[in-house]
């Protein structure tokens, strides 16, 4: 039984034994990577190397982000892309922050019920596999917009390393080969994808073999030479549209011609004196991270302690409440009114805290708004340069290798981002998200995302660059890395590696990574009414990439022997690397 008396004693003990957030933490993790002039952290080491070279050659963080974006399209095909889309959060050295939305848009011929059968039920696979799942890609125009507005280098210089890697090939390491093997069953179904990513006998390439992508090299070369028009108004668009028309897709030339990047204000909030800048709608990420942080600010998380039942309980309740808002109230800002003011209001967080019992789990069904009916890959990279310009990019094909299709002759894998829309209110998508009308499909609309490229500043200076893949869990993965640094005093590597927990309103469950909670903690939480599932599918727990400025942890900030930058790639990312100089 979990009684109030025990609770009071537990809180007193926690205060008495509390570890100051500034004390050294002692989790088991490799040391973060240190550097003085710049740091690039990505899920593929060759891309990290390319980013650092661009910085060393005088490029700024945005230049490096563009070069890394193209390189990841070659060396990290499960998520790096030019056939998908994403977000870039930028904080310039003068403190200006901005956000580029180059996420996919729904084709003009799309309809609200396009994934339903004649009885009104979703048809399995329609929004995830093949050409009908494909949204209009945004990465190429996104990178060019970033480069021309905030970069300093020519497109040719930034694209050259990616073209070389595609043309000459790169040697597969264990993580690369495992990714191809895990997705071989999908890739074999599309002859153009199989011809690139599998051997002629249909088997995946092995560790040590070289993966050459000649068609992709040609596509990248024509973009390098002619600019985004080569993609949106030239032979690449024609090839994708032709393949789509031949295979039950609805992409049209006009979809490509009218694609636009949006430059938006990042979502901003404060947490215990730190300024958080993250993704606005069409992402839910920034708003929901901020809403959860606002709720948690009212609890002494640091004193309650990492992984304690008290901390986990309030985190889960904050997540439960915030994901209701995510799944019911948010959508593409050109199509729906997003109640951002309300959701970011500290008074709203206070009201939610008043609804959270200290002793009992909430019940998700009771939070159902009136009138509401009911594996995977993305990638994130974090960069900072010698001037202190910081860039956080999360971009994706949605599922691993997207829709699993390559338009013949292009070498370009296409996304299945349309699955992020509400196919039918109340029916869960790939990530189990149960969403509503605000995220219904409409021509030209962008599906609601969870991607959360985030930059944290303190006293007007960059403090942390952070983000992750992980579908609906991106929000809680990013949030937990921030809390682990700010409240629990972990260093950046420990903060990223620490086992995670997640709740997304529906299903009404705490998901925990193996070992995240001890058996007695779970018993306490179960006694409060929480339903806990250990989720051993490690691919869904993300691969965060982070940078901390001024010390490897809060305790080390400003120490004489502290370096300027500390980078950490998630230990869950087999091929990733933090590289600095
Ligand atoms: O935009 C989103 O929220 C999803 N398409 C992200 C997908 C993702 O993170 C898959 N990776 N694990």
Coordinates of C-alpha atoms and ligand atoms in Angstrom, one line a residue:
X1 CA 0.0 0.0 0.0
X2 CA 1.2 3.5 -0.8
X3 CA 0.0 5.7 2.0
X4 CA 0.3 9.5 2.6
X5 CA 2.3 8.9 5.7
X6 CA 4.9 6.8 4.0
X7 CA 4.9 9.4 1.3
X8 CA 5.7 12.3 3.7
X9 CA 8.5 10.2 5.2
X10 CA 9.9 9.4 1.8
X11 CA 9.9 13.1 0.9
X12 CA 11.7 14.0 4.1
X13 CA 14.2 11.3 3.5
X14 CA 14.7 12.6 0.0
X15 CA 15.4 16.0 1.2
X16 CA 17.7 14.7 3.9
X17 CA 19.7 12.5 1.6
X18 CA 19.3 14.7 -1.4
X19 CA 22.2 15.0 -3.8
X20 CA 22.6 18.6 -4.9
X21 CA 22.0 18.9 -8.6
X22 CA 25.5 20.4 -8.8
X23 CA 27.2 17.4 -7.3
X24 CA 29.0 14.9 -9.6
X25 CA 26.6 12.2 -10.9
X26 CA 28.0 8.8 -11.2
X27 CA 26.1 6.9 -13.8
X28 CA 28.0 4.4 -15.9
X29 CA 28.6 5.9 -19.3
X30 CA 31.5 6.7 -21.6
X31 CA 33.0 10.2 -21.2
X32 CA 31.5 12.9 -23.5
X33 CA 33.8 14.1 -26.3
X34 CA 35.5 17.4 -25.5
X35 CA 36.5 20.2 -27.9
X36 CA 37.3 23.9 -28.0
X37 CA 36.2 25.1 -31.4
X38 CA 33.2 23.1 -32.7
X39 CA 31.2 20.0 -32.2
X40 CA 29.1 17.8 -34.5
X41 CA 27.1 14.9 -33.1
X42 CA 25.2 12.6 -35.5
X43 CA 24.1 9.0 -35.7
X44 CA 26.6 8.1 -38.4
X45 CA 30.4 8.8 -37.9
X46 CA 31.2 9.6 -41.5
X47 CA 28.6 12.4 -41.5
X48 CA 30.1 13.7 -38.2
X49 CA 33.5 13.8 -39.8
X50 CA 32.1 15.8 -42.8
X51 CA 30.5 18.3 -40.5
X52 CA 33.7 18.9 -38.5
X53 CA 35.7 19.3 -41.8
X54 CA 33.2 22.0 -42.9
X55 CA 33.7 23.8 -39.5
X56 CA 37.5 23.6 -39.8
X57 CA 37.3 25.0 -43.3
X58 CA 35.6 28.1 -42.0
X59 CA 32.0 27.1 -42.5
X60 CA 29.5 28.0 -39.8
X61 CA 27.1 25.6 -37.9
X62 CA 24.5 26.0 -40.6
X63 CA 26.9 25.2 -43.4
X64 CA 27.9 22.1 -41.4
X65 CA 24.2 21.2 -40.9
X66 CA 23.6 21.3 -44.6
X67 CA 26.6 19.2 -45.5
X68 CA 25.6 16.7 -42.8
X69 CA 22.0 16.6 -44.0
X70 CA 23.2 15.6 -47.5
X71 CA 25.8 13.2 -46.2
X72 CA 23.3 11.4 -43.9
X73 CA 21.1 10.9 -47.0
X74 CA 23.9 8.7 -48.3
X75 CA 25.4 7.0 -45.2
X76 CA 22.2 6.7 -43.1
X77 CA 19.6 5.7 -45.6
X78 CA 17.1 4.5 -42.9
X79 CA 16.4 8.1 -42.0
X80 CA 18.8 10.5 -43.6
X81 CA 17.2 11.7 -46.7
X82 CA 16.4 14.0 -49.6
X83 CA 13.1 12.2 -50.1
X84 CA 11.6 13.2 -46.8
X85 CA 11.5 16.3 -44.6
X86 CA 12.3 17.8 -41.2
X87 CA 13.0 20.7 -39.0
X88 CA 16.0 22.9 -38.2
X89 CA 16.2 25.0 -35.1
X90 CA 18.9 27.7 -35.3
X91 CA 20.4 30.0 -32.6
X92 CA 22.8 32.5 -34.0
X93 CA 25.8 33.9 -32.1
X94 CA 23.9 37.2 -31.6
X95 CA 21.1 35.4 -29.8
X96 CA 18.6 35.4 -32.7
X97 CA 16.6 32.2 -32.9
X98 CA 14.7 30.8 -35.9
X99 CA 13.1 27.6 -37.2
X100 CA 12.9 26.1 -40.7
X101 CA 10.0 23.8 -41.4
X102 CA 10.8 21.6 -44.4
X103 CA 8.5 18.8 -43.5
X104 CA 6.4 17.0 -46.1
X105 CA 3.0 18.4 -47.3
X106 CA 0.0 16.2 -48.3
X107 CA -0.3 15.9 -52.1
X108 CA -3.0 18.1 -53.6
X109 CA -5.0 15.0 -54.6
X110 CA -5.1 13.7 -51.0
X111 CA -8.4 13.4 -49.1
X112 CA -9.4 13.1 -45.5
X113 CA -10.6 9.5 -45.9
X114 CA -8.0 8.3 -48.4
X115 CA -6.7 5.5 -46.1
X116 CA -10.2 4.1 -45.2
X117 CA -12.2 1.3 -46.9
X118 CA -15.8 1.6 -47.9
X119 CA -16.9 0.7 -44.3
X120 CA -14.8 3.6 -43.0
X121 CA -12.0 1.5 -41.5
X122 CA -8.3 2.2 -42.1
X123 CA -6.8 -0.2 -44.6
X124 CA -3.6 -1.7 -43.1
X125 CA -0.4 -0.6 -44.9
X126 CA -2.0 2.1 -47.1
X127 CA -0.6 5.0 -45.1
X128 CA 2.8 3.3 -44.5
X129 CA 3.8 1.3 -47.5
X130 CA 4.3 2.3 -51.1
X131 CA 3.5 5.5 -53.0
X132 CA 0.2 6.4 -51.5
X133 CA 2.1 6.9 -48.2
X134 CA 4.4 9.5 -49.6
X135 CA 4.2 13.2 -48.7
X136 CA 5.8 15.9 -50.9
X137 CA 9.5 15.9 -49.8
X138 CA 11.0 19.1 -48.3
X139 CA 14.7 18.3 -47.4
X140 CA 16.3 19.8 -50.6
X141 CA 14.5 23.1 -50.3
X142 CA 15.0 23.1 -46.6
X143 CA 18.8 22.7 -46.8
X144 CA 19.0 25.3 -49.6
X145 CA 16.9 27.8 -47.6
X146 CA 19.2 27.3 -44.6
X147 CA 22.3 27.7 -46.7
X148 CA 21.2 30.9 -48.5
X149 CA 19.7 32.6 -45.4
X150 CA 22.2 31.6 -42.7
X151 CA 25.1 29.7 -44.3
X152 CA 28.3 31.1 -45.9
X153 CA 29.5 28.4 -48.3
X154 CA 28.5 27.4 -51.8
X155 CA 26.1 24.6 -52.4
X156 CA 28.8 22.8 -54.4
X157 CA 31.2 22.8 -51.5
X158 CA 28.6 21.6 -49.0
X159 CA 27.3 18.8 -51.3
X160 CA 30.6 17.5 -52.6
X161 CA 31.4 15.1 -49.7
X162 CA 27.9 13.5 -50.0
X163 CA 28.3 13.1 -53.7
X164 CA 31.7 11.5 -53.3
X165 CA 30.3 9.0 -50.7
X166 CA 27.4 8.1 -52.9
X167 CA 29.6 7.8 -56.1
X168 CA 32.6 6.0 -54.6
X169 CA 30.7 4.2 -51.9
X170 CA 31.4 3.8 -48.2
X171 CA 32.4 0.8 -46.1
X172 CA 29.6 -0.5 -43.9
X173 CA 30.2 -0.8 -40.2
X174 CA 28.2 -3.0 -37.9
X175 CA 25.4 -0.5 -37.3
X176 CA 25.1 0.2 -41.0
X177 CA 24.9 -3.5 -42.0
X178 CA 22.5 -4.3 -39.1
X179 CA 20.1 -1.5 -40.4
X180 CA 20.1 -2.9 -43.9
X181 CA 19.6 -6.5 -42.6
X182 CA 16.7 -5.4 -40.3
X183 CA 14.9 -3.8 -43.2
X184 CA 15.7 -6.3 -46.0
X185 CA 12.2 -7.7 -46.0
X186 CA 10.8 -4.2 -46.8
X187 CA 13.5 -3.3 -49.3
X188 CA 13.2 -6.5 -51.3
X189 CA 9.6 -5.6 -52.3
X190 CA 10.7 -2.6 -54.4
X191 CA 13.0 -3.6 -57.3
X192 CA 14.7 -0.2 -57.4
X193 CA 15.3 -0.1 -53.6
X194 CA 16.5 -3.8 -53.7
X195 CA 18.9 -3.1 -56.5
X196 CA 20.7 -0.5 -54.3
X197 CA 20.5 -1.8 -50.8
X198 CA 20.6 -5.5 -51.3
X199 CA 23.0 -7.8 -53.2
X200 CA 21.9 -9.5 -56.4
X201 CA 21.0 -12.6 -54.4
X202 CA 18.6 -10.5 -52.3
X203 CA 20.8 -10.7 -49.2
X204 CA 21.8 -7.6 -47.3
X205 CA 25.3 -6.2 -47.6
X206 CA 27.6 -7.4 -44.8
X207 CA 30.0 -5.5 -42.5
X208 CA 33.1 -4.4 -44.4
X209 CA 31.4 -4.3 -47.8
X210 CA 31.1 -1.1 -49.8
X211 CA 27.8 0.5 -50.6
X212 CA 27.8 2.5 -53.8
X213 CA 24.7 4.6 -54.8
X214 CA 25.4 5.7 -58.3
X215 CA 21.8 7.0 -59.1
X216 CA 21.8 9.0 -55.8
X217 CA 25.2 10.4 -56.7
X218 CA 23.7 11.6 -60.1
X219 CA 20.7 13.1 -58.4
X220 CA 22.8 14.9 -55.8
X221 CA 25.2 16.2 -58.6
X222 CA 22.3 17.7 -60.5
X223 CA 21.0 19.4 -57.4
X224 CA 24.5 20.7 -56.6
X225 CA 24.8 22.1 -60.1
X226 CA 21.2 23.4 -60.8
X227 CA 19.9 23.9 -57.3
X228 CA 16.5 22.8 -55.9
X229 CA 14.8 23.2 -59.3
X230 CA 16.6 20.0 -60.3
X231 CA 14.5 18.3 -57.6
X232 CA 11.2 20.2 -57.7
X233 CA 10.9 21.3 -61.4
X234 CA 13.1 19.0 -63.3
X235 CA 13.8 15.3 -64.1
X236 CA 13.8 14.2 -60.5
X237 CA 10.3 15.4 -59.9
X238 CA 9.3 13.8 -63.2
X239 CA 10.8 10.5 -62.3
X240 CA 9.1 10.4 -58.8
X241 CA 5.7 11.5 -60.3
X242 CA 5.9 8.8 -63.0
X243 CA 6.7 6.1 -60.5
X244 CA 3.9 7.3 -58.3
X245 CA 1.4 7.3 -61.1
X246 CA 2.4 3.8 -62.1
X247 CA 2.0 2.4 -58.6
X248 CA -1.3 3.8 -57.2
X249 CA 0.2 7.0 -55.8
X250 CA -1.2 10.5 -56.2
X251 CA 1.9 12.7 -56.4
X252 CA 1.7 15.2 -59.3
X253 CA 4.2 17.6 -60.8
X254 CA 2.3 20.5 -59.2
X255 CA 2.9 19.2 -55.7
X256 CA 6.6 19.6 -56.3
X257 CA 6.4 22.9 -58.1
X258 CA 4.5 24.6 -55.3
X259 CA 6.5 23.2 -52.4
X260 CA 7.5 25.9 -50.0
X261 CA 9.7 26.0 -46.8
X262 CA 8.2 27.9 -43.9
X263 CA 10.4 30.0 -41.6
X264 CA 8.7 30.2 -38.2
X265 CA 9.3 31.5 -34.7
X266 CA 10.5 28.7 -32.4
X267 CA 8.4 27.9 -29.4
X268 CA 10.0 29.5 -26.3
X269 CA 9.6 28.8 -22.6
X270 CA 11.7 29.0 -19.5
X271 CA 12.5 26.1 -17.1
X272 CA 14.2 26.9 -13.8
X273 CA 16.0 29.9 -15.3
X274 CA 17.0 28.2 -18.6
X275 CA 15.5 29.3 -21.9
X276 CA 14.2 26.5 -24.1
X277 CA 13.8 27.1 -27.9
X278 CA 12.1 24.2 -29.8
X279 CA 9.9 23.3 -32.6
X280 CA 6.5 25.0 -33.1
X281 CA 3.5 23.5 -35.0
X282 CA 3.4 21.7 -37.4
X283 CA 5.5 20.0 -34.7
X284 CA 3.9 19.2 -31.4
X285 CA 7.4 18.8 -29.9
X286 CA 8.3 22.2 -28.6
X287 CA 4.8 23.0 -27.2
X288 CA 4.5 19.7 -25.4
X289 CA 8.1 19.7 -24.0
X290 CA 7.4 23.2 -22.7
X291 CA 4.0 22.2 -21.3
X292 CA 5.5 19.2 -19.4
X293 CA 8.4 21.3 -18.2
X294 CA 6.0 24.0 -16.9
X295 CA 4.1 21.3 -15.0
X296 CA 7.3 19.8 -13.6
X297 CA 8.7 23.2 -12.5
X298 CA 6.3 23.1 -9.6
X299 CA 7.9 19.9 -8.2
X300 CA 11.3 19.5 -6.5
X301 CA 12.4 17.0 -9.1
X302 CA 16.1 17.2 -8.2
X303 CA 15.3 16.4 -4.5
X304 CA 12.8 13.7 -5.3
X305 CA 15.6 12.0 -7.3
X306 CA 16.2 10.3 -10.6
X307 CA 14.1 7.2 -11.0
X308 CA 12.2 7.5 -7.7
X309 CA 8.6 6.6 -7.7
X310 CA 7.7 10.2 -6.7
X311 CA 9.6 11.7 -9.7
X312 CA 8.3 9.1 -12.1
X313 CA 4.7 9.6 -10.9
X314 CA 4.7 13.4 -11.5
X315 CA 6.6 13.0 -14.8
X316 CA 4.0 10.5 -16.1
X317 CA 1.1 12.6 -15.0
X318 CA 2.5 15.6 -16.7
X319 CA 3.1 13.5 -19.9
X320 CA -0.5 12.1 -19.6
X321 CA -2.0 15.6 -19.5
X322 CA 0.2 17.1 -22.2
X323 CA -0.3 14.3 -24.7
X324 CA -4.0 14.8 -24.5
X325 CA -3.3 18.4 -25.8
X326 CA -0.8 17.0 -28.4
X327 CA -3.2 14.5 -29.8
X328 CA -6.4 16.6 -29.9
X329 CA -5.5 20.3 -30.2
X330 CA -2.5 20.7 -32.5
X331 CA -2.1 20.6 -36.2
X332 CA -0.6 22.5 -39.2
X333 CA -0.8 26.2 -38.3
X334 CA -2.0 27.1 -41.9
X335 CA -5.0 24.9 -41.3
X336 CA -5.9 25.0 -37.6
X337 CA -5.8 27.5 -34.8
X338 CA -3.2 26.1 -32.3
X339 CA -3.9 27.2 -28.7
X340 CA -0.2 27.8 -28.0
X341 CA -0.8 30.7 -25.7
X342 CA -2.9 28.6 -23.4
X343 CA -0.7 25.5 -23.5
X344 CA 2.4 27.5 -22.7
X345 CA 0.8 29.5 -19.9
X346 CA 2.4 28.8 -16.5
X347 CA -1.1 29.2 -15.0
X348 CA -2.4 26.4 -17.2
X349 CA 0.4 24.2 -15.8
X350 CA -0.6 25.2 -12.3
X351 CA -4.2 24.1 -13.0
X352 CA -2.9 20.7 -14.2
X353 CA -0.8 20.3 -11.1
X354 CA -3.9 20.9 -9.0
X355 CA -5.5 17.9 -10.9
X356 CA -2.6 15.6 -10.2
X357 CA -3.0 13.5 -7.1
X358 CA 0.2 13.0 -5.1
X359 CA -0.9 9.5 -4.4
X360 CA -2.9 8.1 -7.3
X361 CA -2.4 7.6 -11.0
X362 CA -4.7 9.6 -13.2
X363 CA -7.0 7.8 -15.6
X364 CA -6.5 8.6 -19.3
X365 CA -10.1 7.9 -20.3
X366 CA -11.3 10.6 -17.9
X367 CA -9.2 13.2 -19.8
X368 CA -10.9 12.3 -23.1
X369 CA -12.1 15.7 -24.6
X370 CA -15.8 15.9 -25.4
X371 CA -16.6 14.8 -29.0
X372 CA -13.3 12.9 -29.5
X373 CA -13.7 9.6 -31.3
X374 CA -9.9 6.9 -30.6
X375 CA 9.3 0.4 -36.3
X376 CA 10.6 3.2 -37.3
X377 CA 13.4 5.7 -38.0
X378 CA 14.2 9.4 -37.9
X379 CA 17.5 11.0 -37.2
X380 CA 18.7 14.0 -35.1
X381 CA 22.0 15.8 -35.2
X382 CA 23.4 18.7 -33.1
X383 CA 26.1 21.2 -34.1
X384 CA 27.9 24.2 -32.6
X385 CA 30.7 26.2 -34.1
X386 CA 33.5 28.4 -32.9
X387 CA 31.4 31.5 -32.8
X388 CA 28.6 29.9 -30.8
X389 CA 26.1 29.4 -33.6
X390 CA 24.1 26.4 -32.7
X391 CA 21.9 24.2 -35.0
X392 CA 19.6 21.3 -34.1
X393 CA 18.2 19.3 -37.0
X394 CA 15.7 16.4 -36.9
X395 CA 14.7 15.0 -40.2
X396 CA 13.1 11.8 -41.3
X397 CA 11.5 9.4 -43.8
X398 CA 9.1 8.5 -40.9
X399 CA 9.4 4.7 -40.8
X400 CA 12.8 3.1 -41.3
X401 CA 13.5 3.5 -45.0
X402 CA 10.3 5.4 -45.3
X403 CA 7.7 3.9 -47.7
X404 CA 10.4 1.5 -48.8
X405 CA 10.3 2.8 -52.4
X406 CA 12.8 4.4 -54.7
X407 CA 11.7 6.0 -57.9
X408 CA 13.7 4.2 -60.6
X409 CA 16.7 6.1 -61.8
X410 CA 16.8 8.6 -58.8
X411 CA 18.3 6.6 -56.0
X412 CA 16.1 8.5 -53.6
X413 CA 14.2 6.7 -50.9
X414 CA 10.7 8.2 -50.4
X415 CA 9.0 8.9 -47.0
X416 CA 5.8 7.5 -45.5
X417 CA 5.1 10.7 -43.6
X418 CA 1.3 10.6 -44.5
X419 CA 0.9 8.1 -41.7
X420 CA 1.5 10.9 -39.2
X421 CA -1.9 12.3 -40.0
X422 CA -5.1 11.1 -38.4
X423 CA -6.3 8.4 -40.8
X424 CA -9.4 8.1 -38.6
X425 CA -10.0 9.9 -35.3
X426 CA -9.4 7.5 -32.5
X427 CA -7.5 4.9 -34.5
X428 CA -3.8 4.6 -33.5
X429 CA -1.0 5.3 -36.1
X430 CA 2.5 3.7 -36.4
X431 CA 3.5 5.1 -33.0
X432 CA 0.2 4.2 -31.3
X433 CA -0.8 7.9 -31.3
X434 CA -4.6 8.3 -31.0
X435 CA -5.3 11.7 -32.7
X436 CA -8.2 13.9 -33.7
X437 CA -9.6 16.3 -36.3
X438 CA -6.9 19.0 -35.9
X439 CA -4.5 16.6 -37.6
X440 CA -7.0 15.3 -40.3
X441 CA -5.6 15.0 -43.9
X442 CA -6.1 17.9 -46.3
X443 CA -4.5 18.8 -49.6
X444 CA -1.2 20.8 -49.0
X445 CA -1.4 20.2 -45.2
X446 CA 1.5 19.0 -43.1
X447 CA 1.0 16.1 -40.7
X448 CA 1.6 16.9 -37.0
X449 CA 5.1 15.8 -35.9
X450 CA 6.8 15.1 -32.6
X451 CA 10.2 16.0 -33.9
X452 CA 11.8 18.4 -31.4
X453 CA 15.2 19.9 -32.4
X454 CA 15.9 21.9 -29.3
X455 CA 18.4 24.5 -28.1
X456 CA 18.6 25.6 -24.5
X457 CA 20.2 28.9 -23.5
X458 CA 21.3 30.3 -20.2
X459 CA 21.9 34.0 -19.5
X460 CA 21.8 34.7 -23.2
X461 CA 24.4 32.0 -24.1
X462 CA 24.0 28.6 -25.7
X463 CA 23.8 25.9 -23.1
X464 CA 22.6 22.7 -24.7
X465 CA 21.7 21.4 -28.2
X466 CA 19.5 18.3 -28.1
X467 CA 17.0 16.1 -30.0
X468 CA 16.3 12.5 -31.0
X469 CA 14.3 10.2 -33.2
X470 CA 11.7 8.0 -31.6
X471 CA 8.3 8.8 -33.1
X472 CA 5.8 9.9 -30.4
X473 CA 8.6 9.3 -27.8
X474 CA 10.9 12.1 -29.3
X475 CA 9.2 14.5 -26.9
X476 CA 9.8 12.6 -23.7
X477 CA 13.3 11.5 -24.8
X478 CA 14.3 15.2 -25.4
X479 CA 12.6 16.2 -22.2
X480 CA 14.3 13.6 -20.1
X481 CA 17.8 14.5 -21.4
X482 CA 17.1 18.1 -20.4
X483 CA 15.8 17.2 -16.9
X484 CA 18.7 14.7 -16.4
X485 CA 21.2 17.6 -17.0
X486 CA 19.3 20.4 -15.2
X487 CA 17.6 18.5 -12.3
X488 CA 19.7 15.4 -11.8
X489 CA 23.2 16.8 -12.5
X490 CA 24.1 14.1 -15.0
X491 CA 26.8 14.8 -17.6
X492 CA 25.6 15.1 -21.2
X493 CA 26.5 11.5 -22.0
X494 CA 24.8 10.1 -18.9
X495 CA 21.8 12.2 -19.5
X496 CA 21.4 10.7 -23.0
X497 CA 22.2 7.2 -22.1
X498 CA 20.0 6.9 -18.9
X499 CA 17.1 4.5 -19.3
X500 CA 13.9 6.1 -20.3
X501 CA 10.2 6.1 -19.4
X502 CA 7.3 7.3 -21.5
X503 CA 3.5 7.9 -21.4
X504 CA 1.4 9.3 -24.2
X505 CA -2.1 9.5 -22.7
X506 CA -3.3 6.5 -24.8
X507 CA -2.7 3.7 -24.3
X508 CA -2.9 4.4 -20.6
X509 CA 0.4 2.8 -19.8
X510 CA 3.9 3.7 -18.5
X511 CA 6.4 2.3 -21.1
X512 CA 9.8 1.8 -19.5
X513 CA 13.1 0.8 -21.1
X514 CA 14.5 -2.3 -19.5
X515 CA 16.2 -1.4 -16.1
X516 CA 14.7 2.1 -16.1
X517 CA 12.8 1.4 -12.8
X518 CA 13.7 -1.0 -10.0
X519 CA 11.2 -3.7 -9.0
X520 CA 10.4 -1.9 -5.7
X521 CA 9.8 1.4 -7.5
X522 CA 7.5 -0.4 -9.9
X523 CA 5.6 -1.9 -7.0
X524 CA 5.2 1.6 -5.5
X525 CA 3.9 2.9 -8.8
X526 CA 1.6 -0.1 -9.4
X527 CA 0.2 0.6 -5.9
X528 CA -0.7 4.1 -7.0
X529 CA -2.6 2.6 -10.0
X530 CA 0.0 2.9 -12.8
X531 CA 0.1 0.2 -15.4
X532 CA 3.7 -0.4 -16.4
X533 CA 5.0 -2.2 -19.5
X534 CA 8.7 -3.0 -20.1
X535 CA 9.3 -2.2 -23.8
X536 CA 12.3 -4.1 -25.1
X537 CA 12.0 -2.9 -28.7
X538 CA 15.1 -0.7 -28.4
X539 CA 14.7 0.9 -31.8
X540 CA 11.8 2.9 -30.5
X541 CA 13.7 4.4 -27.6
X542 CA 15.5 6.9 -29.9
X543 CA 19.1 7.9 -30.5
X544 CA 19.6 11.3 -29.0
X545 CA 22.5 13.6 -30.0
X546 CA 23.5 16.3 -27.6
X547 CA 26.0 19.0 -26.9
X548 CA 26.6 20.8 -23.6
X549 CA 28.5 24.1 -23.5
X550 CA 30.9 25.1 -20.7
X551 CA 31.2 21.8 -18.9
X552 CA 30.3 18.2 -19.2
X553 CA 27.7 18.6 -16.5
X554 CA 26.3 21.4 -14.4
X555 CA 28.9 20.7 -11.6
X556 CA 31.7 21.2 -14.1
X557 CA 30.5 24.4 -15.6
X558 CA 33.2 27.1 -15.5
X559 CA 35.9 24.9 -13.9
X560 CA 39.4 25.8 -15.0
X561 CA 40.0 22.5 -16.6
X562 CA 36.6 22.3 -18.4
X563 CA 36.6 22.4 -22.1
X564 CA 34.2 24.6 -24.0
X565 CA 32.1 21.9 -25.8
X566 CA 31.0 18.4 -24.7
X567 CA 29.3 16.2 -27.3
X568 CA 27.5 12.9 -26.7
X569 CA 25.9 10.5 -29.1
X570 CA 23.4 8.0 -27.6
X571 CA 24.9 4.7 -26.8
X572 CA 21.8 3.3 -28.6
X573 CA 23.2 4.6 -31.9
X574 CA 25.6 1.9 -33.1
X575 CA 27.3 3.9 -35.9
X576 CA 27.1 7.4 -34.4
X577 CA 29.8 9.7 -33.2
X578 CA 30.4 13.0 -31.5
X579 CA 33.4 14.7 -33.2
X580 CA 35.0 18.0 -32.2
X581 CA 38.0 20.0 -33.0
Ligands
LIG1 O1 7.5 13.5 -37.3 C1 7.3 12.6 -36.5 O2 6.9 12.8 -35.4 C2 7.6 11.2 -36.9 N1 7.5 11.1 -38.4 C3 9.0 10.8 -36.5 C4 9.4 9.4 -36.8 C5 10.5 8.9 -36.0 O3 11.0 9.5 -35.1 C6 10.9 7.5 -36.3 N2 12.1 7.1 -35.6 N3 12.2 6.4 -34.6

